Short mmCIF file of C-alpha atoms in Angstrom, two decimals:
data_model
loop_
_atom_site.label_atom_id
_atom_site.label_comp_id
_atom_site.label_asym_id
_atom_site.label_seq_id
_atom_site.Cartn_x
_atom_site.Cartn_y
_atom_site.Cartn_z
CA ASP A 1 -4.73 13.16 0.15
CA ILE A 2 -2.75 10.41 2.04
CA VAL A 3 -0.34 8.90 -0.51
CA MET A 4 0.25 5.09 -0.09
CA THR A 5 3.64 3.62 -1.21
CA GLN A 6 4.71 0.04 -1.19
CA SER A 7 7.97 -1.66 -1.44
CA PRO A 8 9.27 -3.69 -3.22
CA ASP A 9 7.43 -3.34 -6.54
CA SER A 10 7.60 -7.07 -7.03
CA LEU A 11 9.47 -10.14 -5.21
CA ALA A 12 10.00 -13.76 -5.91
CA VAL A 13 10.13 -16.06 -2.99
CA SER A 14 10.72 -19.72 -2.76
CA LEU A 15 7.98 -21.95 -1.71
CA GLY A 16 7.82 -22.37 1.91
CA GLU A 17 9.78 -19.30 2.53
CA ARG A 18 8.74 -15.78 4.00
CA ALA A 19 7.63 -12.93 1.91
CA THR A 20 7.48 -9.46 3.36
CA ILE A 21 5.77 -6.53 1.89
CA ASN A 22 6.03 -3.04 3.14
CA CYS A 23 3.46 -0.18 3.03
CA LYS A 24 4.03 3.63 4.07
CA SER A 25 1.56 6.24 4.43
CA SER A 26 2.40 9.97 3.95
CA GLN A 27 0.69 10.81 7.14
CA SER A 28 -0.41 8.82 10.36
CA VAL A 29 -3.43 6.57 9.66
CA LEU A 30 -3.66 5.76 13.65
CA TYR A 31 -7.01 7.47 15.07
CA SER A 32 -6.21 8.39 18.62
CA SER A 33 -9.62 8.22 19.87
CA ASP A 34 -9.88 4.32 19.38
CA ASN A 35 -6.23 3.54 19.12
CA LYS A 36 -6.86 1.88 15.79
CA ASN A 37 -4.87 1.86 12.37
CA TYR A 38 -7.22 2.32 9.38
CA LEU A 39 -5.16 0.24 7.18
CA ALA A 40 -6.36 -2.89 4.99
CA TRP A 41 -4.39 -5.32 2.94
CA TYR A 42 -5.99 -7.06 -0.13
CA GLN A 43 -4.85 -9.80 -2.26
CA GLN A 44 -5.59 -9.63 -6.08
CA LYS A 45 -5.29 -12.83 -8.35
CA PRO A 46 -5.25 -12.27 -12.27
CA ARG A 47 -8.72 -11.62 -13.68
CA GLN A 48 -10.24 -11.44 -9.91
CA PRO A 49 -11.44 -8.79 -7.77
CA PRO A 50 -9.18 -7.76 -4.72
CA LYS A 51 -10.02 -9.95 -1.64
CA LEU A 52 -9.68 -8.52 2.06
CA LEU A 53 -6.82 -10.28 3.87
CA ILE A 54 -6.09 -7.92 6.80
CA TYR A 55 -8.21 -4.89 8.37
CA TRP A 56 -7.37 -2.51 11.31
CA ALA A 57 -3.57 -3.34 10.22
CA SER A 58 -3.47 -6.76 11.89
CA THR A 59 -6.73 -8.16 12.24
CA ARG A 60 -7.13 -11.19 9.91
CA GLU A 61 -10.19 -11.46 7.82
CA SER A 62 -12.40 -14.80 8.67
CA GLY A 63 -11.28 -17.62 6.42
CA VAL A 64 -7.77 -16.05 5.70
CA PRO A 65 -5.06 -18.66 6.40
CA ASP A 66 -2.83 -17.76 9.35
CA ARG A 67 0.28 -17.63 7.40
CA PHE A 68 -0.90 -14.18 6.56
CA SER A 69 -0.22 -11.49 9.12
CA GLY A 70 -0.15 -7.72 9.31
CA SER A 71 1.88 -5.48 11.61
CA GLY A 72 3.04 -1.87 12.00
CA SER A 73 1.36 1.45 13.31
CA GLY A 74 1.12 4.93 12.36
CA THR A 75 2.82 5.39 8.90
CA ASP A 76 4.60 2.11 8.58
CA PHE A 77 3.08 -1.46 7.80
CA THR A 78 3.92 -4.88 6.87
CA LEU A 79 2.29 -7.70 5.36
CA THR A 80 4.00 -11.12 6.02
CA ILE A 81 3.30 -14.31 4.17
CA SER A 82 5.07 -16.74 6.84
CA SER A 83 5.40 -19.81 4.28
CA LEU A 84 4.62 -18.89 0.84
CA GLN A 85 2.31 -21.37 -1.04
CA ALA A 86 1.64 -21.64 -4.88
CA GLU A 87 -1.79 -20.16 -4.54
CA ASP A 88 -0.22 -16.86 -2.85
CA VAL A 89 0.95 -15.60 -6.35
CA ALA A 90 -0.89 -12.36 -6.59
CA VAL A 91 -0.76 -8.53 -6.43
CA TYR A 92 -0.95 -7.25 -2.90
CA TYR A 93 -2.40 -3.65 -2.05
CA CYS A 94 -2.58 -1.72 1.21
CA GLN A 95 -5.30 0.81 1.65
CA GLN A 96 -5.94 3.53 4.02
CA TYR A 97 -9.50 4.24 5.13
CA TYR A 98 -8.58 7.01 7.63
CA SER A 99 -9.51 9.84 5.55
CA ILE A 100 -11.31 10.99 2.18
CA PRO A 101 -10.07 10.18 -0.27
CA LEU A 102 -9.65 6.64 0.44
CA THR A 103 -6.17 5.65 -1.23
CA PHE A 104 -4.32 2.49 -2.14
CA GLY A 105 -0.91 1.67 -2.60
CA PRO A 106 0.52 0.72 -5.96
CA GLY A 107 0.63 -2.85 -5.37
CA THR A 108 3.39 -5.52 -5.10
CA LYS A 109 3.65 -8.47 -7.12
CA VAL A 110 4.57 -11.83 -5.41
CA ASP A 111 5.96 -14.59 -7.44
CA ILE A 112 7.46 -17.89 -6.83
CA LYS A 113 11.32 -18.16 -7.34
CA GLN B 1 -23.91 -15.18 1.41
CA LEU B 2 -23.71 -11.51 0.32
CA GLN B 3 -23.12 -11.10 -3.25
CA LEU B 4 -22.57 -7.96 -5.57
CA GLN B 5 -22.92 -7.82 -9.31
CA GLU B 6 -22.02 -4.92 -11.57
CA SER B 7 -23.57 -4.41 -14.88
CA GLY B 8 -22.49 -1.63 -17.34
CA PRO B 9 -22.44 -0.58 -20.83
CA GLY B 10 -19.06 -2.54 -21.85
CA LEU B 11 -18.22 0.05 -24.58
CA MET B 12 -18.69 3.89 -24.61
CA LYS B 13 -17.75 6.86 -26.68
CA PRO B 14 -15.86 10.02 -25.38
CA SER B 15 -17.94 12.62 -23.88
CA GLU B 16 -20.76 10.29 -23.06
CA THR B 17 -22.20 9.74 -19.56
CA MET B 18 -21.47 6.23 -18.08
CA SER B 19 -24.14 4.38 -15.86
CA LEU B 20 -23.08 1.34 -13.70
CA THR B 21 -25.34 -0.53 -11.27
CA CYS B 22 -24.34 -2.75 -8.53
CA THR B 23 -27.15 -5.23 -7.71
CA VAL B 24 -26.83 -6.75 -4.21
CA SER B 25 -28.04 -10.08 -3.24
CA GLY B 26 -28.13 -11.98 -0.09
CA GLY B 27 -28.39 -9.12 2.00
CA SER B 28 -30.22 -5.66 2.30
CA ILE B 29 -28.59 -2.39 1.28
CA SER B 30 -30.89 -0.71 3.57
CA SER B 31 -28.85 -2.28 6.44
CA THR B 32 -27.87 0.32 8.86
CA SER B 33 -24.56 -1.38 9.41
CA TYR B 34 -22.78 -0.67 5.96
CA TYR B 35 -21.69 1.91 3.38
CA TRP B 36 -21.24 0.72 -0.31
CA GLY B 37 -18.84 1.87 -2.68
CA TRP B 38 -17.35 2.05 -6.26
CA ILE B 39 -13.77 1.44 -7.01
CA ARG B 40 -12.01 1.35 -10.35
CA GLN B 41 -8.84 -0.34 -11.84
CA PRO B 42 -7.41 0.70 -15.41
CA PRO B 43 -5.99 -2.39 -17.26
CA GLY B 44 -2.91 -3.46 -15.53
CA LYS B 45 -2.87 -0.60 -12.96
CA GLY B 46 -3.80 0.08 -9.50
CA LEU B 47 -6.97 0.89 -7.78
CA GLU B 48 -8.74 4.11 -7.51
CA TRP B 49 -11.75 4.82 -4.97
CA ILE B 50 -14.43 6.73 -6.56
CA ALA B 51 -17.25 7.33 -3.98
CA SER B 52 -19.14 5.72 -1.40
CA ILE B 53 -22.72 5.85 -0.12
CA TYR B 54 -25.06 5.02 2.67
CA TYR B 55 -28.69 3.63 2.26
CA SER B 56 -29.83 6.93 3.43
CA GLY B 57 -28.24 8.75 0.63
CA ASN B 58 -25.27 10.24 2.57
CA THR B 59 -22.36 10.26 0.12
CA TYR B 60 -18.43 10.70 -0.16
CA TYR B 61 -16.66 11.42 -3.36
CA ASN B 62 -13.17 11.35 -4.59
CA PRO B 63 -12.29 14.91 -5.09
CA SER B 64 -10.46 14.15 -8.27
CA LEU B 65 -13.62 12.93 -9.78
CA LYS B 66 -16.25 14.75 -7.88
CA SER B 67 -17.18 17.13 -10.69
CA ARG B 68 -18.19 14.28 -12.88
CA VAL B 69 -19.48 11.65 -10.72
CA THR B 70 -23.02 11.14 -9.08
CA ILE B 71 -23.68 7.88 -6.65
CA PHE B 72 -26.90 6.97 -5.47
CA VAL B 73 -29.13 4.06 -3.98
CA ASP B 74 -32.24 2.61 -5.12
CA THR B 75 -33.22 0.62 -1.81
CA SER B 76 -36.54 -0.81 -3.44
CA LYS B 77 -34.43 -2.59 -6.07
CA ASN B 78 -31.63 -3.38 -3.47
CA ARG B 79 -28.97 -1.71 -5.63
CA PHE B 80 -26.81 1.42 -6.06
CA SER B 81 -25.61 3.24 -9.03
CA LEU B 82 -22.78 5.37 -10.50
CA GLU B 83 -23.02 7.90 -13.18
CA LEU B 84 -19.74 9.20 -14.59
CA SER B 85 -20.02 12.18 -17.17
CA SER B 86 -17.95 13.43 -19.98
CA VAL B 87 -15.73 10.03 -20.08
CA THR B 88 -12.57 9.92 -21.80
CA ALA B 89 -10.13 7.15 -22.64
CA ALA B 90 -8.64 7.60 -19.29
CA ASP B 91 -11.89 6.30 -17.83
CA THR B 92 -11.22 3.14 -19.15
CA ALA B 93 -11.24 0.52 -16.44
CA VAL B 94 -12.73 -2.23 -14.54
CA TYR B 95 -15.34 -0.88 -12.32
CA TYR B 96 -15.82 -2.76 -8.96
CA CYS B 97 -18.76 -2.31 -6.41
CA ALA B 98 -18.02 -3.31 -2.79
CA ARG B 99 -19.37 -3.05 0.75
CA HIS B 100 -17.65 -1.41 3.45
CA VAL B 101 -17.50 -3.65 6.38
CA GLY B 102 -19.06 -0.89 8.73
CA SER B 103 -21.28 1.95 8.89
CA SER B 104 -19.11 4.54 7.65
CA TYR B 105 -16.46 4.86 4.73
CA SER B 106 -13.71 4.29 7.47
CA TYR B 107 -13.88 0.55 6.92
CA ALA B 108 -12.35 -1.71 4.68
CA TYR B 109 -14.10 -3.22 1.60
CA ASN B 110 -15.59 -6.84 1.80
CA PRO B 111 -16.91 -8.23 -0.38
CA TRP B 112 -16.37 -7.12 -4.05
CA GLY B 113 -18.22 -7.80 -7.03
CA GLN B 114 -16.57 -9.45 -9.79
CA GLY B 115 -16.01 -6.10 -11.75
CA THR B 116 -17.14 -4.77 -15.14
CA LEU B 117 -14.95 -3.55 -17.78
CA VAL B 118 -15.83 -0.26 -19.40
CA THR B 119 -13.87 0.72 -22.51
CA VAL B 120 -13.99 4.28 -23.74
CA SER B 121 -13.11 4.54 -27.48
CA SER B 122 -14.10 6.36 -30.49
#
């Protein structure tokens, strides 16, 4: 199984400031045949289902504000919120879809400082 | 707009078999472009993938649950379902259905249903 870890567990950022979440996979999720990283980021607000933000590690889903960006390759990935807004308070999960079983990181809680 | 809606028993007793259904609206589950899946989330915890299925019936299971899980599709009713046998309190969770954004399991999930809470308690 590919184990996904995230850091930090939680963070508090002032409105308008940058928030950075890290995700690490226990093995590479970069598929050499298509040079894609099989890594997604989701946002989950209380009492709501997860919402897809980023896929292929850096492709923003349609309708997602451009303050959200994903980067990284291989085993190390980052989700950046460039200017935190009040509505961004949520738990953020990374997920690998490179191999079965599909696995998620434990989540990072983002709050307002 | 594609929508997914889970339905389930709400409350179950240990050792029973859970049956959940995900009804798809706004699109056809028989589309050759997508896989469909189930994911669960115990209260206050993280996400666990359970299984995924194609309209043709091709399936993938989480090995940790495979012995107890069956996923199947009913194209005539535009829905897919999950059965989980011998449930215990550890199976208490919100169960989500979702669509993979491509024609294999190797795609992210979008959209998700709202989820249905299943509690296992004697």
